PDB file of C-alpha atoms in Angstrom:
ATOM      1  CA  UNK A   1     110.370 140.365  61.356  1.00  0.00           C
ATOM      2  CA  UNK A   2     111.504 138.276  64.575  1.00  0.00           C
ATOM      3  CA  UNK A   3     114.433 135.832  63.717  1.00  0.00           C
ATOM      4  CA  UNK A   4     115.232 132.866  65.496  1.00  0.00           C
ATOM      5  CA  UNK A   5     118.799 134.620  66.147  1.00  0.00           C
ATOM      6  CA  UNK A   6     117.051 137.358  67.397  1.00  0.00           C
ATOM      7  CA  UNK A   7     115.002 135.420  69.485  1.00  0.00           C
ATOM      8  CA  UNK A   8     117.817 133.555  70.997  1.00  0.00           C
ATOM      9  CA  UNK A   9     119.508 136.937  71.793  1.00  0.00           C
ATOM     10  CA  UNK A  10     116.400 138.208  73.363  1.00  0.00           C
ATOM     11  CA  UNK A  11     116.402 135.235  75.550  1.00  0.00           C
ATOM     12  CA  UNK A  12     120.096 135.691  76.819  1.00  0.00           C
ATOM     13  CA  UNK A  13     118.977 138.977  77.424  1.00  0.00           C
ATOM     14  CA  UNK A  14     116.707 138.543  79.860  1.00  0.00           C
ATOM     15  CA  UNK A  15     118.079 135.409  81.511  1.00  0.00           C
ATOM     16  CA  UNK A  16     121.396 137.875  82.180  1.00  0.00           C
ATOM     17  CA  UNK A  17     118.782 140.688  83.721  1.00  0.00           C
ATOM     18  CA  UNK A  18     116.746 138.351  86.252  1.00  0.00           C
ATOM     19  CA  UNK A  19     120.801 137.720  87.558  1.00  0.00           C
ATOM     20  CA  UNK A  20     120.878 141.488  88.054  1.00  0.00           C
ATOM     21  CA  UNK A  21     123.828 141.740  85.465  1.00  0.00           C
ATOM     22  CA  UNK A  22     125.909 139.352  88.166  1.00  0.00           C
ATOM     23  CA  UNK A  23     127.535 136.687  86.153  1.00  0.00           C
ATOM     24  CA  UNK A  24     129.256 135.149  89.247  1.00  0.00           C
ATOM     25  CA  UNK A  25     126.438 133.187  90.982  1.00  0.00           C
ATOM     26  CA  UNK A  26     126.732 130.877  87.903  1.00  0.00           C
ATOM     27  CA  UNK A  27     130.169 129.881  89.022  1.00  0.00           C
ATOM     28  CA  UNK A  28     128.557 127.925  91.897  1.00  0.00           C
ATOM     29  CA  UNK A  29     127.117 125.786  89.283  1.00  0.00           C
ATOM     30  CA  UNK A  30     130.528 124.699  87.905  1.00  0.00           C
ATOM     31  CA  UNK A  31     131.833 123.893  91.128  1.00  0.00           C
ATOM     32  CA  UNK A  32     128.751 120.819  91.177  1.00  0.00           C
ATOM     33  CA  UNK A  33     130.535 118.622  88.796  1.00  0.00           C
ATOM     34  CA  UNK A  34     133.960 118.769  90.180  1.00  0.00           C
ATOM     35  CA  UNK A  35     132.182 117.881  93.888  1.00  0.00           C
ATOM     36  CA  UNK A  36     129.858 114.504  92.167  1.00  0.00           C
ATOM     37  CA  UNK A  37     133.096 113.251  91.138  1.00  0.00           C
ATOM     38  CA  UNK A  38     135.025 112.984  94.152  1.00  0.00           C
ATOM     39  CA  UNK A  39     131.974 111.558  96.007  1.00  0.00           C
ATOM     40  CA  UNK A  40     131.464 108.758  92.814  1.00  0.00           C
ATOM     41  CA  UNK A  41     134.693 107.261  93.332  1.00  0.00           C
ATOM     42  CA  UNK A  42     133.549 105.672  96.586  1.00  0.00           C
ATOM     43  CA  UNK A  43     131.082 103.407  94.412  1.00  0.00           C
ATOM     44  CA  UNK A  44     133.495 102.383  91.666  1.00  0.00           C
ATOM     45  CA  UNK A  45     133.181  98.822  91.765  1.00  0.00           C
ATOM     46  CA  UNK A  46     135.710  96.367  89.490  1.00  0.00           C
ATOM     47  CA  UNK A  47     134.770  93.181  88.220  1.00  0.00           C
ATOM     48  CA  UNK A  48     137.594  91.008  89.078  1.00  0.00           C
ATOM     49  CA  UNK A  49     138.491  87.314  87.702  1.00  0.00           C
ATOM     50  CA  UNK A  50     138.880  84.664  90.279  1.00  0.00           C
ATOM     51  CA  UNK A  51     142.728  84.101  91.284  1.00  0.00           C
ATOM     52  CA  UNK A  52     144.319  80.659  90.305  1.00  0.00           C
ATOM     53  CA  UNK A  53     144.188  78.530  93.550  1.00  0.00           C
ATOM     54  CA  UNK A  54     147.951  78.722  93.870  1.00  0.00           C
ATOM     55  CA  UNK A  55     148.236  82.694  94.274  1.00  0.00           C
ATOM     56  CA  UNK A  56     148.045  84.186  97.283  1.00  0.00           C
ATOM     57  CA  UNK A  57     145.192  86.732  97.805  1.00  0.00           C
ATOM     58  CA  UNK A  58     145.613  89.663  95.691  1.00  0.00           C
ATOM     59  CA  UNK A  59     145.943  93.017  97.393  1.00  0.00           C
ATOM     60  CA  UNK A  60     142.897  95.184  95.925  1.00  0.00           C
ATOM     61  CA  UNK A  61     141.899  98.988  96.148  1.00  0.00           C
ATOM     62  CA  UNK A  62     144.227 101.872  95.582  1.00  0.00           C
ATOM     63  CA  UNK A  63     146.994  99.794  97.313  1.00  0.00           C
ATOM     64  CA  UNK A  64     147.100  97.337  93.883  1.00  0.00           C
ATOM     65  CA  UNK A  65     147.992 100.575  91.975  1.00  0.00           C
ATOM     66  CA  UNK A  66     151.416 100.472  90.628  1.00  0.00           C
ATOM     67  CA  UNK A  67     153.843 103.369  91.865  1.00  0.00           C
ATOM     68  CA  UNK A  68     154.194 105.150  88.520  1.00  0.00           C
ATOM     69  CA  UNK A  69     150.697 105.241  88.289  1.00  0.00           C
ATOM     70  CA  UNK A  70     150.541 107.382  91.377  1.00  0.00           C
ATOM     71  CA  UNK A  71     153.975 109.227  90.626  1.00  0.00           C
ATOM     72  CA  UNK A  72     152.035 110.305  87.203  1.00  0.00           C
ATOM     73  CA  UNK A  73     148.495 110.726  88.853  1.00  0.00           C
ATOM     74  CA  UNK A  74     150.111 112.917  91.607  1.00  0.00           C
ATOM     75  CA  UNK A  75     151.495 115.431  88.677  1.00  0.00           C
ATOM     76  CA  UNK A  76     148.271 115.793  87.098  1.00  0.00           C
ATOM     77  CA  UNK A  77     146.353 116.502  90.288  1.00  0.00           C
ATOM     78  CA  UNK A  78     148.863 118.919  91.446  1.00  0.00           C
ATOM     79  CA  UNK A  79     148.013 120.950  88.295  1.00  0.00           C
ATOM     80  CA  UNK A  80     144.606 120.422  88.757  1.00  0.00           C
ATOM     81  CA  UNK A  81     144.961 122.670  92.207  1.00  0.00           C
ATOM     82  CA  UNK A  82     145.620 126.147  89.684  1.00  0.00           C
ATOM     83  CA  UNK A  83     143.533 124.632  86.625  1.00  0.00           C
ATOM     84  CA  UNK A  84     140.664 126.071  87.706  1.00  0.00           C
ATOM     85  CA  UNK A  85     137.010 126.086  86.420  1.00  0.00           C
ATOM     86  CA  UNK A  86     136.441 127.852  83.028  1.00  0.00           C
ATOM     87  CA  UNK A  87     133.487 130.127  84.205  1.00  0.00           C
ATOM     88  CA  UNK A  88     136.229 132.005  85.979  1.00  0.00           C
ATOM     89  CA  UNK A  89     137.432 132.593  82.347  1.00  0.00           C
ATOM     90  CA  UNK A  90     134.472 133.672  80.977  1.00  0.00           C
ATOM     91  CA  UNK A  91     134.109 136.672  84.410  1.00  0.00           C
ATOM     92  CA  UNK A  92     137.416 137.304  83.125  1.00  0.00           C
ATOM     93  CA  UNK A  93     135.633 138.204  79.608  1.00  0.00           C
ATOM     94  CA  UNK A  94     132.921 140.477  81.135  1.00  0.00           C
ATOM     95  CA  UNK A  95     135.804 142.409  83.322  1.00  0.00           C
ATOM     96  CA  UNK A  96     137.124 142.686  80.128  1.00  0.00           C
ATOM     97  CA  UNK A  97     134.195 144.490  78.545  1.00  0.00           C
ATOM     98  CA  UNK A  98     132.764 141.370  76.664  1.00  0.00           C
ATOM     99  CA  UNK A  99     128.397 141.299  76.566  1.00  0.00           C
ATOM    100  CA  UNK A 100     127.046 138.663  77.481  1.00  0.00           C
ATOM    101  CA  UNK A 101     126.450 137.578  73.191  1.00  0.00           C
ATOM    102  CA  UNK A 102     130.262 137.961  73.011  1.00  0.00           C
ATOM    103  CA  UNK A 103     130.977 135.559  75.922  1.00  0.00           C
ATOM    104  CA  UNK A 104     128.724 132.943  74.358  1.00  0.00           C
ATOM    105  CA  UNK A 105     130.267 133.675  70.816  1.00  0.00           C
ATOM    106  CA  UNK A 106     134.342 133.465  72.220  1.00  0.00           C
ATOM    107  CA  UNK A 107     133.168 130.229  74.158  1.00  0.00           C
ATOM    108  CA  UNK A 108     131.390 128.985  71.281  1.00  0.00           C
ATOM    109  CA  UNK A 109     135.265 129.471  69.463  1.00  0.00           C
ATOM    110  CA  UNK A 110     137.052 127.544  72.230  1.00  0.00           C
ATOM    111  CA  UNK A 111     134.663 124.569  71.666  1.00  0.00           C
ATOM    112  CA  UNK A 112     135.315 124.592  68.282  1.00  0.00           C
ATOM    113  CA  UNK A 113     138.701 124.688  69.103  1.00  0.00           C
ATOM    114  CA  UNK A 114     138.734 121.711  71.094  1.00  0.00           C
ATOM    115  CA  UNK A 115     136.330 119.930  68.908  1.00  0.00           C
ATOM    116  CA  UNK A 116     138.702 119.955  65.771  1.00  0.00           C
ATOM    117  CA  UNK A 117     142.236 119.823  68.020  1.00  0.00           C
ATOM    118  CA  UNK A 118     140.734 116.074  70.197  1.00  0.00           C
ATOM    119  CA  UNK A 119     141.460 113.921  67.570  1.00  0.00           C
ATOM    120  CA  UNK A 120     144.891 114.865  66.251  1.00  0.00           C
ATOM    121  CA  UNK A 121     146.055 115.416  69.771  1.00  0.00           C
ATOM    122  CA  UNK A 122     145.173 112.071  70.777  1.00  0.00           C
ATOM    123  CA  UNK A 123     146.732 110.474  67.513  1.00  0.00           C
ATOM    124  CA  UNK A 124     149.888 112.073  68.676  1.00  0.00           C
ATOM    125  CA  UNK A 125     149.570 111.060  71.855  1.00  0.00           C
ATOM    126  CA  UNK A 126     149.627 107.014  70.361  1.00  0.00           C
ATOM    127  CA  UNK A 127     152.773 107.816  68.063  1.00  0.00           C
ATOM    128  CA  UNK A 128     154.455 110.690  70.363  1.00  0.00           C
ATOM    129  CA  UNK A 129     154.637 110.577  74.049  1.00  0.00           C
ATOM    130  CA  UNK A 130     151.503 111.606  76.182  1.00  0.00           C
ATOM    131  CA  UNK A 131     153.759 113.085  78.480  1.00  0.00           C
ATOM    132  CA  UNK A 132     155.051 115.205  75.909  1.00  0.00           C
ATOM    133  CA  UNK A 133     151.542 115.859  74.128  1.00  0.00           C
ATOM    134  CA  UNK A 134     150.043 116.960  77.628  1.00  0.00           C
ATOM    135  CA  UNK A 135     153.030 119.243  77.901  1.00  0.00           C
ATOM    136  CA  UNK A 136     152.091 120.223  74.495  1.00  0.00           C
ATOM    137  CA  UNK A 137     149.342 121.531  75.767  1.00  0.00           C
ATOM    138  CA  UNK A 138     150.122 123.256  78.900  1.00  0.00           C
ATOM    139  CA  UNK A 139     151.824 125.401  77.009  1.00  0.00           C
ATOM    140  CA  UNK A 140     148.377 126.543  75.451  1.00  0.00           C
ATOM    141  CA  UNK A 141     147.367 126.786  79.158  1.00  0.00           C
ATOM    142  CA  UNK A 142     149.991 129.096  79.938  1.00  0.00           C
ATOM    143  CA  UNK A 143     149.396 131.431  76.930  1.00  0.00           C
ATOM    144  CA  UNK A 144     145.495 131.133  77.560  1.00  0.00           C
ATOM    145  CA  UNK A 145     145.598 131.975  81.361  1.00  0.00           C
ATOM    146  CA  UNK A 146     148.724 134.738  81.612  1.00  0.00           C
ATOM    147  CA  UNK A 147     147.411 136.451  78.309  1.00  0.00           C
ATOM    148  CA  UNK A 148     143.725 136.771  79.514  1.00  0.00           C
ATOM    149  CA  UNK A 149     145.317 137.957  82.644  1.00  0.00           C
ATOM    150  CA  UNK A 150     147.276 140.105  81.391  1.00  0.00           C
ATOM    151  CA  UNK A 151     145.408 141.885  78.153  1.00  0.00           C
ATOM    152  CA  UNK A 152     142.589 144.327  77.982  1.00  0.00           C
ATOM    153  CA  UNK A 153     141.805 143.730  74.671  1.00  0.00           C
ATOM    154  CA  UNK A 154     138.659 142.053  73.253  1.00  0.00           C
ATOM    155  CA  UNK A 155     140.142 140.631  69.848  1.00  0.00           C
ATOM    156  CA  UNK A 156     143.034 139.239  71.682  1.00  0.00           C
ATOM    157  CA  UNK A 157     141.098 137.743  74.409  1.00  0.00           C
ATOM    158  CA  UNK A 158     138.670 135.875  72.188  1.00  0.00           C
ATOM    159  CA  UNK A 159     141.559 134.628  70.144  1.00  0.00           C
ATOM    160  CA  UNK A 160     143.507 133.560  73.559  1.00  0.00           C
ATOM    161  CA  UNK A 161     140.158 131.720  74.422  1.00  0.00           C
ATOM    162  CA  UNK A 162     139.914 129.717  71.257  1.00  0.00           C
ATOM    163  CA  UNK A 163     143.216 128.801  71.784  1.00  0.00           C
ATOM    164  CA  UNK A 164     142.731 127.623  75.164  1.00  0.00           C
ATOM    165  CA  UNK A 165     140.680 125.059  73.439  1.00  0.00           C
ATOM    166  CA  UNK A 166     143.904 123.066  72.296  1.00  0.00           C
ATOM    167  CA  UNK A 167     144.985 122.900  76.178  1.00  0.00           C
ATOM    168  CA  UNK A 168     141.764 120.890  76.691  1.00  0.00           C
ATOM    169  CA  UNK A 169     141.770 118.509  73.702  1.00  0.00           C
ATOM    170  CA  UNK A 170     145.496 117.795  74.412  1.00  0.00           C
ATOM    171  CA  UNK A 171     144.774 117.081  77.882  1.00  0.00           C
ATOM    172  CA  UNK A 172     141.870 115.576  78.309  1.00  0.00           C
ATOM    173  CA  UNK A 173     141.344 112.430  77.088  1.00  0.00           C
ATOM    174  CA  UNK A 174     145.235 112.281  76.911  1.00  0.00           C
ATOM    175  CA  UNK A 175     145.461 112.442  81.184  1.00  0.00           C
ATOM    176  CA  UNK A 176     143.061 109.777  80.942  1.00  0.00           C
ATOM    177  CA  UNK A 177     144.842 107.645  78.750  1.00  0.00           C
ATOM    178  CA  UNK A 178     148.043 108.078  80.294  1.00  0.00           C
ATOM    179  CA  UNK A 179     147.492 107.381  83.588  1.00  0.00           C
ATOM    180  CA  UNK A 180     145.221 104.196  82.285  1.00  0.00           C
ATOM    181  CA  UNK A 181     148.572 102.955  80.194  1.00  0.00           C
ATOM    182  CA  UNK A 182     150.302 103.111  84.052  1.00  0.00           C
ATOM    183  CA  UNK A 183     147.623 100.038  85.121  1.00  0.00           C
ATOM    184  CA  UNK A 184     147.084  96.588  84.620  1.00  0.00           C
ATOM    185  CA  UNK A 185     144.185  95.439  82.642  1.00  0.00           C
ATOM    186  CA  UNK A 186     142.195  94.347  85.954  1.00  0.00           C
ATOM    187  CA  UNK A 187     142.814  97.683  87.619  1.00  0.00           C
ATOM    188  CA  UNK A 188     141.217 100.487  84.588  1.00  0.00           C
ATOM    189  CA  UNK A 189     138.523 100.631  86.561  1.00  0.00           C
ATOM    190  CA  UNK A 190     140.283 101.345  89.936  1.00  0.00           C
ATOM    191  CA  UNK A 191     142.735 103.605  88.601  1.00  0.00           C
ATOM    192  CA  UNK A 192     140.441 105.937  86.375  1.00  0.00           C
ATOM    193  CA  UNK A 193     138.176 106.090  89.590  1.00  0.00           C
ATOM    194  CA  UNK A 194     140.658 107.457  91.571  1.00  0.00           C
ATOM    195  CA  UNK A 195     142.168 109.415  89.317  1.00  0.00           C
ATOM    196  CA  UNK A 196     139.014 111.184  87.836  1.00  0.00           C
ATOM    197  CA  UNK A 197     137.960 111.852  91.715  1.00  0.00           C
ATOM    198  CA  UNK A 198     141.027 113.564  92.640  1.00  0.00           C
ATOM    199  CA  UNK A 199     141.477 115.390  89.498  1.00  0.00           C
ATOM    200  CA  UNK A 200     137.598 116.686  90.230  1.00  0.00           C
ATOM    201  CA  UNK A 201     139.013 117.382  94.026  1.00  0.00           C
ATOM    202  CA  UNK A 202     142.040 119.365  92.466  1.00  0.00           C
ATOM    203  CA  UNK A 203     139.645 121.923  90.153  1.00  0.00           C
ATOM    204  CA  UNK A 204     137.454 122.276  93.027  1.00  0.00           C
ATOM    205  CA  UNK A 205     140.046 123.539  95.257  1.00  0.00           C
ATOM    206  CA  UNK A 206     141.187 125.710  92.359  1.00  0.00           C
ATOM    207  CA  UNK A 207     137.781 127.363  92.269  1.00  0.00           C
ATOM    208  CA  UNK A 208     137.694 127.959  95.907  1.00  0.00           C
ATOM    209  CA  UNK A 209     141.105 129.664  96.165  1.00  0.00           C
ATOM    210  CA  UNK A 210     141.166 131.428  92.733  1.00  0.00           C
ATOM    211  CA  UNK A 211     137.270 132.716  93.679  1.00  0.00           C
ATOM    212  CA  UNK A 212     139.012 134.182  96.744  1.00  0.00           C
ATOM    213  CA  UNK A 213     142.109 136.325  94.769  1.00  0.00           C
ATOM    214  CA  UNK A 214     139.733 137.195  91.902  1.00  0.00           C
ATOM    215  CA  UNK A 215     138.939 140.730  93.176  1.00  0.00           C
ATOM    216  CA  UNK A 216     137.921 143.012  90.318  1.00  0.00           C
ATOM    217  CA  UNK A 217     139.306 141.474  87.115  1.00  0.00           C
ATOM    218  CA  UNK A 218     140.716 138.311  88.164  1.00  0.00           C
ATOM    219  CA  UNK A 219     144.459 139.549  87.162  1.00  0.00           C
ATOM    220  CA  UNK A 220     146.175 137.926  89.888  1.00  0.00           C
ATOM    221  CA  UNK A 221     144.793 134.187  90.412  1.00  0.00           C
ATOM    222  CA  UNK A 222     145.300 134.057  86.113  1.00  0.00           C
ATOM    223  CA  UNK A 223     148.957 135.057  86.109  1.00  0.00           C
ATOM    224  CA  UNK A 224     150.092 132.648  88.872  1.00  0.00           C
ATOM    225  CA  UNK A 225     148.255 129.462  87.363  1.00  0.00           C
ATOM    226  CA  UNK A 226     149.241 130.577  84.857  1.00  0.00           C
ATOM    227  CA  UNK A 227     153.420 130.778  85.671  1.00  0.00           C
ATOM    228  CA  UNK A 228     152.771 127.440  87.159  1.00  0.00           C
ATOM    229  CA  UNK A 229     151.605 125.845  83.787  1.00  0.00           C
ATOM    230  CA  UNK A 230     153.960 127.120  81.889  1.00  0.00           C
ATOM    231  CA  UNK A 231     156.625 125.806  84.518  1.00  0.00           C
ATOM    232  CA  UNK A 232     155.151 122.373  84.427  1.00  0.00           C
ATOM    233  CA  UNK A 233     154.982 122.272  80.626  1.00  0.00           C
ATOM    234  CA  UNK A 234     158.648 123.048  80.349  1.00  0.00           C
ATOM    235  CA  UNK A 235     159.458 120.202  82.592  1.00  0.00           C
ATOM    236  CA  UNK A 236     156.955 118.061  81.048  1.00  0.00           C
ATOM    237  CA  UNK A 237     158.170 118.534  77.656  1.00  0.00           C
ATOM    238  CA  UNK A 238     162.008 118.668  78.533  1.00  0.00           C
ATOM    239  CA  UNK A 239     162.372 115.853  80.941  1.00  0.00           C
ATOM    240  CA  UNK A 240     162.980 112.358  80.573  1.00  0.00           C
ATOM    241  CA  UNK A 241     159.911 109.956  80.074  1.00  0.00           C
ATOM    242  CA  UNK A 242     159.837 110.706  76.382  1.00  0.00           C
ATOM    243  CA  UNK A 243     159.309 106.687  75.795  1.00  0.00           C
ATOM    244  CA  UNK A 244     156.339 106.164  73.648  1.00  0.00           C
ATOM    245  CA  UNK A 245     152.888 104.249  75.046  1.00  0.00           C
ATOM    246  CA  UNK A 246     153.424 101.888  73.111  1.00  0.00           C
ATOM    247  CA  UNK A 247     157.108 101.051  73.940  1.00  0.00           C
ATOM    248  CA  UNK A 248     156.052 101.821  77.725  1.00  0.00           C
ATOM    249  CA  UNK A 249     153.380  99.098  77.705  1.00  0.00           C
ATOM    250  CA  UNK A 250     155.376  96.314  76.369  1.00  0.00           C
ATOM    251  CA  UNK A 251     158.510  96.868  78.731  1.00  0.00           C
ATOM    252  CA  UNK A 252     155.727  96.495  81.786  1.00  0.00           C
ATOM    253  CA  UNK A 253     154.290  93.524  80.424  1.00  0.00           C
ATOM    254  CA  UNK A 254     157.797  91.724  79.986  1.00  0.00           C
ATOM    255  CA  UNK A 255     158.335  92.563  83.727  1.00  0.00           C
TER     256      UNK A 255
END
């Protein structure tokens, strides 16, 4: 008797044989996201309310951006240049000895992962710091990128996958909200623009250099992003700025 999960197999099967067994021309694909965004930003467009009469003209574009939005934005981008796409994780899997049903099954884990980690992260975020919850989870960057680099094992790798899923959900949504509690309420549209185009810029050059160190398993390009996030969450979570949102937002508004 066929089964639907034997069906599905049979399909990943095949789909993995007309690539020849060649995983990586797939990574081209996850580059096409990360290029869209930095070409969007140039159409953001901002509804803005008229100025009183009796201001002067109001400076617009990136120029209107406060400084510690930039000072903040510039952080996240420069992480985004070893934060490279996933894909490159899931060669790392194969290298490993995963098939391709285990790849889909450990990336299945790190969405569940990230699924069931978004909310509480962000909640934290709100009564924490999101400087601090972001550093949270660089540190589940640094485990998830020097341990795949690092291990041969399948069990480990598949748990160090899964738990790559917390870096996302404490990051995501978390960068965005951070660097949108750093702008005025007539510039969310400006600064999420910019900084969702850059960030895209920042993974893409990731791709591009980490593609070129792979080699045969990937070891060395995994290790070094790897030594950088875990130097960046230290400083993250052990530096000043531990002020909460919430606190942050009214101290700018009573400027």
């Amino acid at each position: 008797m066929i089964t639907p999960r034997r069906t599905i197999s049979d399909i990943q099967d095949r789909l993995y044989e007309l690539l020849g067994h060649n995983i990586r021309p797939l990574l081209w694909v996850a580059v096409i996201p990360a290029v869209l965004s930095v070409f969007l930003v140039a159409f953001v467009r901002e509804r803005r309310a008229p100025a009183p009469r009796q201001e002067h003209a109001r400076v617009h574009g990136p120029a209107r951006l406060p400084a510690s939005y930039w000072r903040t934005a510039g952080v996240l981008v420069l992480f985004a240049l070893v934060n490279f796409p996933d894909a490159l994780l899931l060669l790392r899997l194969t290298d490993i000895g995963f098939s391709t049903s285990g790849v889909i099954l450990a990336y299945v884990g790190y969405n569940a992962v990230y699924a069931l980690v978004s909310y509480p992260a962000g909640a934290l975020s709100d009564s924490w710091s999101r400087r601090r919850t972001f550093g949270v989870g660089l540190v589940f960057f640094a485990l998830g990128y020097l341990g795949l680099g690092l291990t041969h094992d399948k069990v480990v790798a598949a748990v160090l996958l899964a738990a790559y899923g917390t870096f996302t959900a404490a990051t995501d949504g978390v960068g965005k909200a951070w660097v949108s509690s750093l702008a005025g309420p007539g510039e969310q549209g400006t600064a999420q623009g910019w900084f969702q185009g850059l960030w895209g810029g920042g993974i893409l050059i990731a791709g591009v250099w980490a593609g070129l160190l792979w080699g045969t398993d990937g070891t060395l390009p995994l290790v070094l992003s790897g030594s950088v996030g875990a130097v960046l969450a230290v400083w993250l979570l052990l530096a000043g700025g531990s002020q909460a949102p919430a606190a942050a937002t009214a101290e700018r508004g009573g400027q």
